[in-house]
Amino acid sequence: MEIVAFGVQADERPLLEEAFDGHHQVRCLDVFLNRDTAPIAHGYEVVSTNVNADLSAEVLQTLAAGGTKMVAQRSTGFNNIDLEAAADLGLTIGRVSSYSPYAVAEFAWALALAVNRRLVRAAERTRNFDFRLDGLMGRDLHGRTAGVVGTGRIGEAFTRIAHGFGMKLLGWDLAENPECVALGMRYVPRERLFAEADLITLHVPLVDDTRHLVDAAALAAMKDDAILINSSRGGLVDTAALVETLKAGRLTGVGLDVYEEEAGLFFFDRSLDVINDDTLARLMTFANVLVTSHQAYFTEEAVGQIIATTVANVEDHLAGRTSEHMLVTRGQLPAAAR
Ligand SMILES: NC(=O)c1ccc[n+]([C@@H]2O[C@H](COP(=O)([O-])OP(=O)(O)OC[C@H]3O[C@@H](n4cnc5c(N)ncnc54)[C@H](O)[C@@H]3O)[C@@H](O)[C@H]2O)c1
């Protein structure tokens, strides 16, 4: 069978082709799935997509009308998929329910250390043989307080590293993670975490309850010299409110691997285009802000696991099986999602 895969990164392509080799042929496209590109999938029973694909009801209808029966999403988050619409259309939707949490946790730390110690500014300077230290002073993290919002798999991995740095640990989640408690984490109300933490990192999924969890009020509660890291989903942060906070000279550093309006920008070369997103353009002007292009998951280990699970999801679909990675199985939503 031939599968069509949308949004395949150059580094990912050989791994994807190799993983399907001997099972199925895979047609790798660098374009992302959206309203305009959905007709390409006509005639493909299985379509694979990545994190910023548009899997709205309209796009799902186009896929279903073209004969698609399964979408194999190559990510954990599925806030881009209209699951009800997929169920109504009788589709199967697979995703990768877990993979190396270390990839994302280590990247969140890379952002935290880079903004704290002004690494990007330092590297730009030394490349120009400017060896001054003006404006490069950071702070010891040892003894300071890390606030981990969401202590699931990635939050726990982040917490272990924070523990290694000798930080005090505050956590917020719907349920306590005993592994984090064992490391000395104290679970506190979210407002208290925002007010007391020196380093705040977000690891909850994007759902209705968590959208704009970091809003103007949360930002106002943070210490003036706090560091904010978001490597989860852009919609967790009210970016306009963040820009206002930064304009007021507050927050020591901000590291963002995700941005609420990233679809259509992240993963593409827009260097020659006019950027019409004024919020992102303003965000880029702050010297203490570091933005990366949703790359936290992008390690050999994590991508390898994502691809292996995607292959297994396709095989499960073809064999009529379901698994913990299936969000919808032939039109059936799991009971918990109904
Ligand atoms: N930047 C990247 O490349 C990248 C890669 C993978 C995952 N992510 C993001 O990281 C997030 C966390 O991943 P994980 O593997 O640690 O997930 P996880 O399911 O192990 O942990 C999520 C935690 O959030 C908590 N939570 C708090 N409020 C919640 C709510 N209202 N609804 C549901 N859960 C709530 C859960 O209880 C859980 O402990 C993912 O949802 C995804 O958005 C980003």
mmCIF file of N, CA and C in Angstrom, residues 2 44 48 55 59 61 67 103 106 112 144 165 174 211 235 269 289 292 302 305 325 328:
data_model
loop_
_atom_site.group_PDB
_atom_site.id
_atom_site.type_symbol
_atom_site.label_atom_id
_atom_site.label_comp_id
_atom_site.label_asym_id
_atom_site.label_seq_id
_atom_site.Cartn_x
_atom_site.Cartn_y
_atom_site.Cartn_z
ATOM 1 N N GLU A 2 0.385 2.324 -0.625
ATOM 2 C CA GLU A 2 1.142 3.583 -0.573
ATOM 3 C C GLU A 2 0.465 4.532 0.412
ATOM 4 N N TYR A 44 -5.660 7.933 -1.074
ATOM 5 C CA TYR A 44 -4.787 7.300 -0.075
ATOM 6 C C TYR A 44 -5.616 6.864 1.129
ATOM 7 N N SER A 48 -0.493 10.379 6.797
ATOM 8 C CA SER A 48 0.240 10.702 8.026
ATOM 9 C C SER A 48 0.479 12.212 8.078
ATOM 10 N N LEU A 55 -6.382 19.604 10.887
ATOM 11 C CA LEU A 55 -7.303 18.463 10.816
ATOM 12 C C LEU A 55 -8.667 18.892 11.358
ATOM 13 N N VAL A 59 -11.298 19.775 6.622
ATOM 14 C CA VAL A 59 -10.199 19.005 6.017
ATOM 15 C C VAL A 59 -10.471 17.511 6.149
ATOM 16 N N GLN A 61 -13.322 16.075 6.231
ATOM 17 C CA GLN A 61 -14.356 15.720 5.241
ATOM 18 C C GLN A 61 -13.732 15.515 3.864
ATOM 19 N N GLY A 67 -11.440 8.953 0.159
ATOM 20 C CA GLY A 67 -11.179 7.539 0.433
ATOM 21 C C GLY A 67 -10.265 7.282 1.617
ATOM 22 N N ALA A 103 13.774 14.373 25.489
ATOM 23 C CA ALA A 103 14.005 15.295 24.373
ATOM 24 C C ALA A 103 13.446 16.674 24.716
ATOM 25 N N GLU A 106 14.964 18.213 28.183
ATOM 26 C CA GLU A 106 16.336 18.713 28.015
ATOM 27 C C GLU A 106 16.328 19.993 27.188
ATOM 28 N N ALA A 112 16.174 27.484 29.093
ATOM 29 C CA ALA A 112 16.290 28.148 30.397
ATOM 30 C C ALA A 112 17.728 28.617 30.642
ATOM 31 N N ARG A 144 17.605 28.513 43.859
ATOM 32 C CA ARG A 144 16.400 29.239 43.430
ATOM 33 C C ARG A 144 15.253 28.249 43.249
ATOM 34 N N PHE A 165 20.274 20.450 39.770
ATOM 35 C CA PHE A 165 20.847 21.799 39.894
ATOM 36 C C PHE A 165 20.773 22.324 41.331
ATOM 37 N N LEU A 174 -3.130 18.560 38.099
ATOM 38 C CA LEU A 174 -4.428 18.060 38.567
ATOM 39 C C LEU A 174 -4.204 16.989 39.632
ATOM 40 N N ARG A 211 -5.956 26.825 28.102
ATOM 41 C CA ARG A 211 -5.707 27.889 27.125
ATOM 42 C C ARG A 211 -5.476 29.218 27.864
ATOM 43 N N GLY A 235 -0.602 28.042 22.724
ATOM 44 C CA GLY A 235 -1.859 28.562 23.254
ATOM 45 C C GLY A 235 -1.927 28.621 24.766
ATOM 46 N N ASP A 269 10.813 28.420 5.888
ATOM 47 C CA ASP A 269 11.719 29.555 5.713
ATOM 48 C C ASP A 269 10.880 30.763 5.313
ATOM 49 N N VAL A 289 14.436 37.512 24.921
ATOM 50 C CA VAL A 289 13.506 36.479 24.461
ATOM 51 C C VAL A 289 14.201 35.591 23.438
ATOM 52 N N THR A 292 12.377 29.443 19.459
ATOM 53 C CA THR A 292 12.800 28.374 18.559
ATOM 54 C C THR A 292 11.543 27.790 17.910
ATOM 55 N N ALA A 302 13.753 10.557 19.984
ATOM 56 C CA ALA A 302 12.323 10.863 19.982
ATOM 57 C C ALA A 302 11.724 10.651 18.591
ATOM 58 N N GLN A 305 11.321 7.009 17.891
ATOM 59 C CA GLN A 305 10.172 6.403 18.592
ATOM 60 C C GLN A 305 8.851 6.840 17.958
ATOM 61 N N HIS A 325 -2.665 4.238 21.467
ATOM 62 C CA HIS A 325 -2.296 5.372 20.609
ATOM 63 C C HIS A 325 -3.454 5.846 19.733
ATOM 64 N N VAL A 328 -9.309 7.741 17.856
ATOM 65 C CA VAL A 328 -10.602 7.329 17.308
ATOM 66 C C VAL A 328 -10.330 6.038 16.531
#
